[in-house]
Coordinates of C-alpha atoms in Angstrom, one line a residue:
M1 CA 0.0 0.0 0.0
P2 CA 1.5 3.4 -0.9
L3 CA 2.3 5.7 2.0
N4 CA -0.5 8.3 2.3
R5 CA 0.3 12.0 3.1
R6 CA -1.1 11.8 6.6
D7 CA 1.1 8.8 7.5
F8 CA 4.1 10.5 6.0
V9 CA 3.7 13.7 8.0
S10 CA 3.2 11.7 11.2
R11 CA 6.2 9.5 10.7
S12 CA 8.5 12.2 9.5
A13 CA 7.7 14.3 12.5
A14 CA 8.8 11.4 14.7
T15 CA 12.2 11.2 13.0
A16 CA 14.0 14.5 13.7
A17 CA 11.7 16.5 11.5
G18 CA 12.1 13.9 8.8
A19 CA 15.8 14.5 8.2
A20 CA 16.7 10.8 7.8
L21 CA 13.6 10.0 5.8
A22 CA 13.3 13.1 3.7
G23 CA 16.7 14.6 3.5
G24 CA 18.8 11.7 2.1
L25 CA 21.2 12.0 5.1
A26 CA 21.6 8.3 5.7
A27 CA 25.0 6.8 4.7
T28 CA 25.1 5.3 1.2
P29 CA 25.8 1.6 0.7
A30 CA 29.1 2.4 -0.8
A31 CA 30.2 4.5 2.2
A32 CA 28.9 1.9 4.6
A33 CA 31.1 -0.7 2.9
G34 CA 34.2 1.5 3.1
Q35 CA 34.5 1.8 -0.7
E36 CA 36.5 4.7 -2.1
A37 CA 34.3 7.8 -2.5
K38 CA 33.8 9.2 -5.9
P39 CA 35.1 12.7 -6.7
A40 CA 32.7 15.4 -5.6
R41 CA 30.5 16.8 -8.4
K42 CA 31.5 20.2 -9.5
G43 CA 28.9 22.9 -8.8
P44 CA 25.8 22.7 -6.7
K45 CA 23.3 20.0 -7.5
K46 CA 19.8 21.0 -8.5
Q47 CA 16.9 19.8 -6.4
A48 CA 13.2 19.7 -7.4
F49 CA 10.0 20.0 -5.5
T50 CA 6.4 20.8 -6.2
V51 CA 3.7 22.9 -4.5
M52 CA 0.2 21.7 -5.5
G53 CA -2.8 23.9 -5.1
T54 CA -6.6 23.9 -5.2
T55 CA -9.1 26.7 -4.9
D56 CA -12.8 27.4 -4.7
L57 CA -13.7 23.9 -3.7
H58 CA -17.1 25.1 -2.5
G59 CA -18.0 22.0 -0.6
R60 CA -17.1 19.4 -3.3
V61 CA -15.7 16.2 -1.9
L62 CA -17.3 13.6 -4.1
N63 CA -17.9 13.7 -7.9
W64 CA -21.6 14.2 -7.1
D65 CA -24.2 16.9 -7.8
Y66 CA -26.6 17.1 -4.8
F67 CA -29.0 19.4 -6.8
T68 CA -29.6 16.7 -9.4
D69 CA -28.9 13.7 -7.2
K70 CA -26.5 12.3 -9.8
V71 CA -22.9 11.9 -10.7
Y72 CA -21.6 15.4 -11.6
A73 CA -21.8 16.1 -15.3
D74 CA -21.2 19.1 -17.6
Q75 CA -20.8 19.7 -21.3
A76 CA -17.0 19.8 -21.0
H77 CA -17.0 16.4 -19.2
N78 CA -15.3 17.8 -16.1
D79 CA -15.3 16.0 -12.8
V80 CA -15.3 17.6 -9.4
G81 CA -14.3 16.9 -5.8
L82 CA -11.5 16.3 -3.4
A83 CA -11.7 12.5 -3.9
K84 CA -10.5 13.1 -7.5
I85 CA -7.9 15.7 -6.5
S86 CA -6.5 13.2 -3.8
T87 CA -5.7 10.7 -6.5
L88 CA -4.0 13.4 -8.6
A89 CA -2.0 14.7 -5.6
N90 CA -0.9 11.2 -4.7
Q91 CA 0.3 10.6 -8.3
V92 CA 2.4 13.8 -8.1
R93 CA 3.8 12.7 -4.7
E94 CA 4.8 9.3 -6.1
E95 CA 6.4 11.0 -9.1
K96 CA 8.2 13.8 -7.2
G97 CA 8.7 12.1 -3.8
W98 CA 6.3 12.5 -0.9
D99 CA 8.9 14.6 0.9
R100 CA 9.2 17.0 -2.0
T101 CA 5.6 18.2 -2.3
L102 CA 3.3 20.5 -0.5
L103 CA -0.5 20.9 -0.9
I104 CA -2.3 24.2 -0.3
D105 CA -5.6 25.8 -1.0
A106 CA -6.7 29.4 -1.8
G107 CA -10.1 29.5 -0.1
D108 CA -13.9 29.2 -0.4
I109 CA -14.0 25.7 1.1
I110 CA -17.0 25.4 3.4
Q111 CA -19.9 26.8 1.3
G112 CA -21.4 25.7 -2.0
T113 CA -23.2 22.3 -1.7
Q114 CA -25.9 20.8 0.4
L115 CA -23.2 18.6 1.9
T116 CA -21.5 21.6 3.5
Y117 CA -24.8 23.3 4.2
Y118 CA -26.0 20.3 6.2
Y119 CA -23.0 20.5 8.5
A120 CA -23.3 24.2 8.9
R121 CA -27.1 24.5 9.6
V122 CA -28.9 21.1 9.9
D123 CA -26.3 19.1 12.0
P124 CA -24.0 22.0 12.7
I125 CA -20.3 21.6 13.7
A126 CA -20.7 24.8 15.8
T127 CA -22.6 23.2 18.6
D128 CA -22.4 23.0 22.4
A129 CA -23.1 19.2 22.2
D130 CA -20.4 16.9 23.6
E131 CA -19.6 15.5 20.2
A132 CA -19.9 17.8 17.3
P133 CA -19.9 16.2 13.8
E134 CA -16.7 16.3 11.8
H135 CA -17.0 18.7 8.9
P136 CA -16.7 16.7 5.6
M137 CA -14.2 19.2 4.2
A138 CA -12.0 19.0 7.3
L139 CA -12.2 15.2 7.2
A140 CA -11.2 15.0 3.5
M141 CA -8.5 17.7 3.6
N142 CA -6.9 16.2 6.7
L143 CA -6.8 12.8 5.1
M144 CA -5.2 14.3 2.0
G145 CA -2.5 16.0 4.1
Y146 CA -3.1 19.7 3.2
D147 CA -0.3 21.9 4.5
A148 CA -2.2 25.2 4.6
A149 CA -5.3 27.0 3.2
A150 CA -6.1 30.6 2.8
L151 CA -9.5 32.0 3.8
G152 CA -12.0 32.7 1.1
N153 CA -14.9 35.2 1.4
H154 CA -17.5 32.4 1.5
E155 CA -15.8 31.0 4.7
F156 CA -17.7 33.8 6.5
N157 CA -21.2 33.0 5.1
Y158 CA -22.2 30.9 8.2
G159 CA -20.7 33.3 10.7
I160 CA -17.4 33.4 12.6
E161 CA -18.5 30.7 15.1
T162 CA -18.9 28.1 12.4
L163 CA -15.7 29.2 10.8
R164 CA -13.8 28.8 14.1
A165 CA -15.4 25.4 14.6
F166 CA -14.1 24.3 11.2
E167 CA -10.7 25.7 11.9
E168 CA -10.4 23.7 15.1
Q169 CA -11.0 20.5 13.2
L170 CA -8.2 21.1 10.7
D171 CA -4.7 19.5 11.0
F172 CA -3.3 22.5 9.1
P173 CA -3.5 26.3 9.5
L174 CA -6.2 28.6 7.9
L175 CA -4.2 31.6 6.8
G176 CA -5.5 35.1 6.5
A177 CA -2.9 37.9 6.9
N178 CA -5.4 40.5 6.1
A179 CA -8.2 39.2 8.4
L180 CA -7.8 41.3 11.5
H181 CA -9.6 41.9 14.7
A182 CA -11.6 45.1 14.4
K183 CA -10.8 46.2 17.9
N184 CA -7.0 46.3 17.6
E185 CA -6.3 45.3 13.9
K186 CA -4.2 42.4 15.1
P187 CA -4.3 39.1 13.1
A188 CA -7.4 37.1 13.7
F189 CA -5.9 34.1 11.8
T190 CA -2.4 32.9 11.3
P191 CA -0.8 35.2 8.6
Y192 CA 1.7 32.7 7.2
V193 CA 3.4 29.4 7.8
I194 CA 7.0 28.2 6.9
K195 CA 7.4 24.6 5.9
E196 CA 10.7 22.8 5.7
L197 CA 11.6 20.4 2.9
H198 CA 14.7 18.2 3.3
L199 CA 15.9 18.0 -0.3
G200 CA 19.5 17.0 0.5
G201 CA 22.6 18.9 -0.5
G202 CA 22.4 21.5 2.2
R203 CA 20.2 22.7 5.1
P204 CA 16.4 22.2 4.8
L205 CA 14.7 24.4 2.3
K206 CA 12.2 26.8 3.9
V207 CA 9.0 27.5 1.9
G208 CA 6.9 30.3 3.2
I209 CA 3.2 30.3 2.5
L210 CA 1.3 33.5 2.9
G211 CA -2.5 33.5 3.0
L212 CA -4.6 36.5 1.9
T213 CA -8.3 36.8 1.6
N214 CA -10.7 39.2 -0.1
P215 CA -11.4 42.7 1.2
G216 CA -14.9 42.4 -0.2
I217 CA -15.9 40.3 2.8
A218 CA -16.6 43.5 4.7
I219 CA -19.4 44.2 2.2
W220 CA -20.6 40.7 1.2
D221 CA -20.8 39.4 4.8
K222 CA -21.3 42.6 6.6
A223 CA -23.8 41.1 9.0
N224 CA -21.3 38.5 10.1
V225 CA -18.2 40.5 10.4
A226 CA -19.1 44.2 11.1
G227 CA -17.5 45.4 14.3
K228 CA -15.7 42.0 14.6
M229 CA -13.1 41.9 11.8
V230 CA -11.7 44.1 9.1
F231 CA -10.0 43.1 5.9
P232 CA -7.4 45.6 4.5
G233 CA -5.9 45.4 1.1
I234 CA -4.1 42.4 -0.4
V235 CA -1.1 44.3 -1.8
E236 CA -0.7 46.4 1.3
M237 CA -0.6 43.3 3.6
A238 CA 1.7 41.4 1.2
K239 CA 4.2 44.3 1.4
K240 CA 4.1 44.0 5.2
Y241 CA 4.4 40.2 5.5
V242 CA 6.7 39.1 2.7
P243 CA 9.7 40.9 4.3
R244 CA 8.8 39.3 7.6
M245 CA 8.7 35.9 6.0
K246 CA 12.1 36.5 4.4
A247 CA 13.5 37.6 7.8
A248 CA 12.1 34.4 9.4
G249 CA 14.2 32.4 6.9
A250 CA 11.9 31.7 4.0
D251 CA 13.9 30.7 0.9
I252 CA 10.8 30.5 -1.3
V253 CA 7.6 32.6 -0.9
V254 CA 4.3 31.3 -2.2
V255 CA 1.2 33.4 -1.8
S256 CA -2.2 31.7 -1.6
A257 CA -4.6 34.6 -2.4
H258 CA -8.3 34.5 -2.7
S259 CA -8.2 37.3 -5.2
G260 CA -8.2 37.1 -9.0
I261 CA -5.4 38.4 -11.2
D262 CA -6.8 41.5 -12.9
E263 CA -10.6 41.3 -13.0
P264 CA -12.7 44.5 -12.4
T265 CA -13.9 45.1 -8.9
T266 CA -17.6 44.3 -8.4
Y267 CA -18.1 46.6 -5.4
G268 CA -16.9 49.8 -7.1
D269 CA -15.4 52.4 -4.8
Q270 CA -17.1 51.2 -1.7
L271 CA -13.8 50.0 -0.4
P272 CA -10.3 51.5 -1.1
W273 CA -8.9 48.2 -2.0
P274 CA -9.5 46.2 -5.2
E275 CA -11.3 42.8 -5.3
D276 CA -8.9 41.1 -7.7
A277 CA -5.3 42.2 -6.9
S278 CA -3.1 39.1 -7.4
G279 CA -1.6 40.6 -10.5
E280 CA -0.8 43.9 -8.9
M281 CA 0.6 42.1 -5.9
A282 CA 2.9 40.1 -8.1
A283 CA 4.1 43.2 -10.0
G284 CA 4.4 45.5 -6.9
V285 CA 5.6 43.3 -4.0
P286 CA 9.2 42.1 -4.3
G287 CA 10.2 38.7 -3.0
I288 CA 7.2 36.6 -4.1
D289 CA 8.0 33.6 -6.3
A290 CA 4.5 32.1 -7.0
V291 CA 0.9 32.9 -6.4
L292 CA -1.9 30.4 -6.1
V293 CA -4.9 32.5 -7.3
G294 CA -8.5 32.0 -6.3
H295 CA -11.9 33.6 -6.3
T296 CA -12.7 34.1 -10.0
H297 CA -13.5 30.4 -10.9
K298 CA -11.2 30.5 -13.9
E299 CA -8.5 28.2 -15.2
V300 CA -5.1 29.8 -15.6
A301 CA -2.4 27.2 -16.1
Q302 CA 0.4 29.7 -15.9
R303 CA 0.7 33.5 -16.1
L304 CA 4.0 35.3 -15.8
I305 CA 4.1 38.8 -14.3
V306 CA 7.3 40.8 -14.0
N307 CA 8.0 42.3 -10.7
R308 CA 8.7 46.0 -11.2
E309 CA 11.4 46.2 -8.5
T310 CA 13.3 43.0 -9.2
G311 CA 12.7 42.4 -12.9
R312 CA 12.0 38.8 -12.1
N313 CA 9.0 36.7 -13.2
V314 CA 6.4 35.8 -10.7
V315 CA 4.4 32.7 -11.7
L316 CA 0.7 32.7 -11.1
S317 CA -1.8 29.9 -11.5
E318 CA -5.5 29.4 -10.8
P319 CA -6.9 25.8 -11.0
L320 CA -10.5 25.6 -12.1
C321 CA -12.9 25.6 -9.2
W322 CA -14.7 22.7 -7.4
G323 CA -11.7 20.4 -7.7
Q324 CA -11.8 20.3 -11.5
R325 CA -8.1 21.0 -11.7
L326 CA -5.0 20.8 -9.6
T327 CA -2.2 23.3 -10.0
C328 CA 1.4 22.2 -9.8
F329 CA 4.1 24.8 -9.2
D330 CA 7.3 22.9 -10.2
F331 CA 10.4 24.4 -8.6
E332 CA 14.1 23.7 -9.2
V333 CA 16.5 25.1 -6.6
E334 CA 20.2 24.7 -5.8
F335 CA 22.1 25.1 -2.6
D336 CA 25.1 27.3 -3.3
Q337 CA 27.4 28.9 -0.8
G338 CA 25.1 28.3 2.1
V339 CA 22.0 29.7 0.3
W340 CA 19.1 28.1 -1.5
K341 CA 18.7 29.8 -4.9
L342 CA 15.7 29.5 -7.3
V343 CA 16.9 28.0 -10.6
S344 CA 13.6 27.6 -12.4
L345 CA 9.8 27.7 -11.8
S346 CA 6.8 26.9 -13.9
S347 CA 3.2 25.9 -13.3
R348 CA 0.7 23.6 -14.9
V349 CA -2.8 22.2 -14.2
L350 CA -3.9 18.6 -14.0
N351 CA -7.4 17.6 -14.9
S352 CA -9.3 15.6 -12.3
N353 CA -11.4 13.8 -15.0
T354 CA -8.4 11.7 -15.9
V355 CA -8.3 9.7 -12.6
P356 CA -10.7 7.7 -10.4
E357 CA -11.8 8.9 -7.0
D358 CA -9.5 8.0 -4.0
R359 CA -11.5 5.2 -2.3
E360 CA -10.1 6.3 1.1
I361 CA -11.8 9.7 0.7
V362 CA -15.0 8.1 -0.7
N363 CA -15.3 5.6 2.1
A364 CA -14.5 8.2 4.8
L365 CA -17.4 10.3 3.6
A366 CA -19.9 7.5 2.9
D367 CA -22.1 8.0 6.0
Q368 CA -22.2 11.8 5.7
H369 CA -23.0 11.5 2.0
K370 CA -25.8 9.2 2.6
K371 CA -27.4 11.5 5.3
V372 CA -27.3 14.4 2.9
V373 CA -28.7 12.5 0.0
E374 CA -31.7 11.5 2.2
Y375 CA -32.0 15.1 3.3
V376 CA -32.1 16.7 -0.1
N377 CA -34.6 14.1 -1.5
Q378 CA -37.4 15.1 0.9
V379 CA -40.6 15.9 -0.9
I380 CA -41.7 19.5 -0.1
G381 CA -44.6 19.8 -2.5
T382 CA -45.8 19.5 -6.2
C383 CA -45.6 21.7 -9.2
K384 CA -48.3 22.0 -12.0
A385 CA -45.7 22.5 -14.8
E386 CA -42.0 22.2 -15.3
L387 CA -40.1 25.4 -14.5
S388 CA -36.7 25.8 -16.2
I389 CA -34.1 28.5 -15.8
A390 CA -32.6 27.9 -19.2
E391 CA -34.1 31.0 -20.8
S392 CA -33.8 33.3 -17.8
R393 CA -30.9 35.3 -19.1
F394 CA -32.9 36.4 -22.2
R395 CA -36.5 36.7 -21.0
D396 CA -38.7 36.8 -18.0
T397 CA -39.4 33.2 -16.8
P398 CA -41.8 31.7 -14.2
I399 CA -38.9 30.1 -12.3
I400 CA -37.3 33.6 -11.6
D401 CA -40.8 35.0 -10.9
L402 CA -41.2 32.3 -8.2
I403 CA -38.2 33.7 -6.4
G404 CA -39.6 37.2 -6.6
R405 CA -43.0 36.1 -5.4
V406 CA -41.6 34.2 -2.4
Q407 CA -39.5 37.2 -1.4
A408 CA -42.3 39.7 -1.9
D409 CA -44.7 37.5 0.2
A410 CA -42.2 37.2 3.0
V411 CA -41.7 41.0 3.2
K412 CA -45.4 41.8 2.9
A413 CA -46.1 39.5 5.8
A414 CA -43.2 41.0 7.9
L415 CA -44.3 44.6 7.3
A416 CA -48.1 43.9 7.7
S417 CA -48.3 45.6 11.1
T418 CA -45.8 48.4 10.5
T419 CA -46.0 51.9 9.1
Y420 CA -44.7 50.5 5.8
A421 CA -47.6 48.1 5.3
N422 CA -49.2 50.2 2.6
L423 CA -46.1 50.6 0.4
P424 CA -46.0 48.3 -2.7
V425 CA -43.5 45.5 -2.4
L426 CA -41.2 44.7 -5.3
A427 CA -38.5 41.9 -5.3
Q428 CA -35.1 41.5 -6.8
A429 CA -34.0 38.1 -8.3
A430 CA -31.1 36.8 -10.5
P431 CA -30.4 33.6 -12.4
F432 CA -27.8 32.0 -10.1
N433 CA -27.7 28.5 -11.7
R434 CA -28.0 28.0 -15.4
T435 CA -29.2 24.4 -15.0
A436 CA -31.9 24.9 -12.3
L437 CA -35.1 23.0 -12.9
I438 CA -38.3 22.5 -10.9
P439 CA -40.0 19.5 -12.4
A440 CA -43.7 19.0 -12.9
G441 CA -45.1 16.7 -10.2
Q442 CA -43.2 16.0 -7.0
V443 CA -40.8 18.8 -5.9
K444 CA -37.9 17.9 -3.6
L445 CA -35.8 20.0 -1.4
R446 CA -32.9 19.7 -3.7
D447 CA -35.0 21.3 -6.5
A448 CA -35.4 24.5 -4.4
A449 CA -31.8 24.4 -3.3
G450 CA -30.6 24.1 -6.9
L451 CA -32.6 27.2 -7.8
Y452 CA -31.1 29.3 -4.9
I453 CA -27.6 28.1 -4.4
Y454 CA -26.3 30.9 -2.2
E455 CA -26.7 31.3 1.6
N456 CA -28.2 34.8 1.1
T457 CA -30.7 36.2 3.6
L458 CA -33.6 38.6 2.9
E459 CA -33.9 42.3 3.6
A460 CA -36.3 45.1 2.8
R461 CA -35.2 48.5 1.6
V462 CA -37.2 51.6 0.7
L463 CA -36.5 53.1 -2.8
T464 CA -38.2 55.6 -5.0
G465 CA -39.5 55.0 -8.5
A466 CA -36.6 56.9 -9.9
Q467 CA -34.1 54.8 -7.9
I468 CA -35.8 51.6 -9.1
K469 CA -35.3 52.7 -12.6
D470 CA -31.6 53.5 -11.9
Y471 CA -31.2 50.1 -10.4
L472 CA -32.6 48.4 -13.5
E473 CA -30.5 50.6 -15.8
F474 CA -27.4 49.4 -14.0
S475 CA -28.5 45.8 -14.2
A476 CA -29.1 46.1 -18.0
K477 CA -25.4 46.6 -18.6
Y478 CA -25.4 42.8 -18.6
F479 CA -26.5 42.9 -22.3
A480 CA -24.5 43.9 -25.4
Q481 CA -25.7 46.8 -27.5
L482 CA -27.3 45.6 -30.8
A483 CA -28.8 47.8 -33.5
P484 CA -32.3 46.9 -34.8
G485 CA -32.0 44.1 -37.4
A486 CA -28.4 43.1 -36.4
P487 CA -28.0 39.3 -35.9
V488 CA -28.4 38.1 -32.3
D489 CA -25.7 35.8 -31.0
R490 CA -26.8 34.4 -27.6
A491 CA -23.3 33.4 -26.8
T492 CA -22.2 37.1 -26.7
L493 CA -25.4 38.8 -25.9
T494 CA -25.0 38.6 -22.1
N495 CA -22.3 38.9 -19.5
Q496 CA -21.1 42.2 -20.9
Q497 CA -18.6 44.3 -18.8
S498 CA -17.6 41.1 -17.1
T499 CA -21.0 41.0 -15.4
P500 CA -21.7 37.5 -13.9
D501 CA -25.2 36.0 -14.1
Y502 CA -25.7 36.6 -10.3
N503 CA -25.3 40.3 -10.9
F504 CA -28.1 40.5 -13.5
D505 CA -31.2 41.4 -11.5
S506 CA -34.7 41.6 -12.6
V507 CA -37.4 43.2 -10.4
Y508 CA -40.6 41.3 -9.8
G509 CA -43.7 43.5 -9.4
V510 CA -43.1 46.0 -12.1
S511 CA -43.1 45.6 -15.9
Y512 CA -40.5 47.1 -18.3
D513 CA -38.7 46.7 -21.5
I514 CA -34.9 46.6 -21.9
D515 CA -34.0 48.3 -25.2
I516 CA -30.6 46.8 -26.1
A517 CA -30.4 49.1 -29.2
Q518 CA -29.7 51.9 -26.7
P519 CA -26.4 52.5 -24.8
V520 CA -26.0 51.5 -21.2
G521 CA -27.9 53.9 -18.9
S522 CA -30.7 54.6 -21.4
R523 CA -32.3 51.1 -21.8
I524 CA -35.2 50.9 -19.4
V525 CA -38.5 52.0 -21.1
N526 CA -42.2 51.6 -20.3
L527 CA -41.5 51.1 -16.6
S528 CA -44.9 50.6 -15.0
F529 CA -46.6 49.4 -11.8
E530 CA -50.1 47.9 -11.9
G531 CA -50.5 49.2 -15.5
K532 CA -49.5 52.8 -14.9
P533 CA -46.1 54.5 -15.4
V534 CA -44.0 54.5 -12.3
D535 CA -43.9 57.8 -10.5
P536 CA -40.3 58.8 -10.0
A537 CA -41.2 60.1 -6.5
A538 CA -43.3 57.1 -5.4
Q539 CA -41.9 54.9 -2.7
F540 CA -41.5 51.2 -3.0
V541 CA -40.2 48.5 -0.7
L542 CA -37.6 46.3 -2.4
A543 CA -37.2 42.8 -1.2
V544 CA -33.5 42.2 -1.7
N545 CA -30.9 39.7 -0.7
N546 CA -28.3 40.7 1.9
Y547 CA -25.4 40.5 -0.7
R548 CA -27.0 43.1 -2.8
A549 CA -28.3 45.2 0.1
N550 CA -24.8 45.4 1.5
G551 CA -23.4 46.7 -1.8
G552 CA -22.5 43.5 -3.6
G553 CA -22.4 44.2 -7.3
N554 CA -22.2 47.9 -6.6
F555 CA -25.9 48.5 -7.6
P556 CA -27.0 52.1 -7.1
H557 CA -29.0 53.4 -4.1
V558 CA -29.8 50.1 -2.4
A559 CA -26.9 50.0 0.1
A560 CA -27.7 53.5 1.3
A561 CA -31.5 53.0 1.4
T562 CA -33.5 52.7 4.5
K563 CA -33.7 49.2 5.9
V564 CA -37.1 48.4 7.2
W565 CA -36.7 44.7 7.9
A566 CA -34.2 41.9 7.8
N567 CA -34.4 38.1 8.2
S568 CA -31.6 35.9 9.5
D569 CA -32.8 32.7 7.7
E570 CA -31.6 31.9 4.3
I571 CA -33.8 32.8 1.3
R572 CA -33.6 29.1 0.3
N573 CA -35.3 28.1 3.5
T574 CA -38.0 30.8 3.0
M575 CA -38.6 29.2 -0.5
I576 CA -38.8 25.7 1.0
A577 CA -41.3 26.9 3.7
W578 CA -43.4 28.7 1.1
V579 CA -43.7 25.6 -1.1
K580 CA -44.5 23.4 1.9
A581 CA -47.2 25.9 3.0
K582 CA -48.7 26.2 -0.5
G583 CA -48.5 22.5 -1.2
V584 CA -48.8 23.1 -4.9
I585 CA -46.7 25.5 -7.1
D586 CA -49.0 27.0 -9.7
P587 CA -47.2 29.3 -12.2
A588 CA -50.5 31.0 -12.9
D589 CA -50.3 32.5 -9.4
F590 CA -47.0 34.4 -10.0
A591 CA -45.7 34.3 -13.6
G592 CA -46.4 37.6 -15.2
G593 CA -43.9 38.5 -18.0
S594 CA -42.5 41.4 -16.1
W595 CA -39.7 42.3 -18.5
R596 CA -38.6 41.7 -22.1
L597 CA -35.7 42.5 -24.4
V598 CA -36.6 44.8 -27.3
R599 CA -34.9 46.9 -30.0
A600 CA -36.8 50.1 -30.8
G601 CA -39.9 48.5 -29.4
V602 CA -39.6 45.2 -31.3
P603 CA -39.1 42.1 -29.1
V604 CA -35.7 40.5 -29.6
F605 CA -37.2 37.0 -28.9
Q606 CA -40.7 36.0 -29.9
D607 CA -42.8 34.0 -27.5

């Protein structure tokens, strides 16, 4: 049986930090036999090691889709999950040497599937019970022998208590040099760790791993972190800690950063620090050798950025999210005159669809997987017709209207006995998941969970008619500008200005046209409420998720608007409760064709 990473770490720790096992310090057979030694090789000998990395795992352990209750499948034939990554990582360890590899992650670990939701909310790891359940991500990552992981923004979705409970279960540090206590701005998490590799030919090589998370947490998870933690800039904190790591003896510096390379910031100027700063960090902070990039869910096998001060290349790599890829930073170093020097460095990604799942991981998670499968297959109601999200980027659809109706109903009920009871309630919704489907007939919990995949909660904000129009104008930047009669290419019509689907909001309760023949900012026409043009001065209550209400996406007005109600329960659970209470989902009750795409008044798509 091959030596697994956990066994190796345990055994090497018991043998003088692994010197005899990993450093090649034992006498050679020739020396033991008293044979004449060969002449010393001229010049220092090159040594190789590999730092492997994952990012944005989002609760994927097994190659399983809890929303469809099937083996994961997509059009590109990707596979997902740590069980696959474990097989890849062990192959690299066998190839390079178990003592010549490290495994790290760049964050967004504990949110994203019903597996991780279950152990955050249904059978929570943050509990006063004598025996808290083991978090499935902690269980898998410990078995795989991770050496460190950076915090992602979604680590804070369930609150700091749940995050701390997860951290306590790990056999490796959660790093966050820019996650600070609000009261004194001291580190709330370990900023960095230095790992020793015994490569032979000199003293142990020291690899410093710096963890940095995203400043946007202050906006996106404001309810969970405000007054408790602050998250200063990535570049600024790298400038502070890289010299400290060097002073502590780091020969090589790897940064694990939950921040894209050079994407535009989605929260505008609400914070003084950019969202995706890994590229600027590589260019502006001397002393960094490699950057494991996260947050943007993109695949970047290798990107070279020249540091402005040193003139040296910094190697950046981002493996595709959910355990679809594994990054390998392949280093060559040499020990010369008492100093380890970097000779070469490159990066590559390995595809997890090329290997089977590691049975050790699969077996370890079997009971938890079974519990969650039973949980998501609960029947919560029925639906009179199939509701698909497939067309929701191009036209109003009943499945998005369902989200709006549920949110509007919840806010109306909450405000019924308040001074805001007579204000009309509108609701914001976005197409989060391009494959969501509510079937005709039985509706299961997983169907609702697949429609609303984020742990957002619901708020109510007061906006004027003019502000609602501004809000919709901002959302309409999602579409390309197309002249009347120009051919329509669905592949390029949406996601303009790097706008993700989750930042394309429609508003339930009003009707309007989006004229994509017009430039951004002048597209919303025929905006009406109950058949009459919307009065710019009229007041409305907007039911809106907490991400948007706190400024996520940088939509106008909403973050500064008066908050009249907020709920601590997830919108997903509000939807499940609504379906259970109704018993039957009837699209005739809520589907209304609230918006359409037009060019000079002519619909882009015919019904």
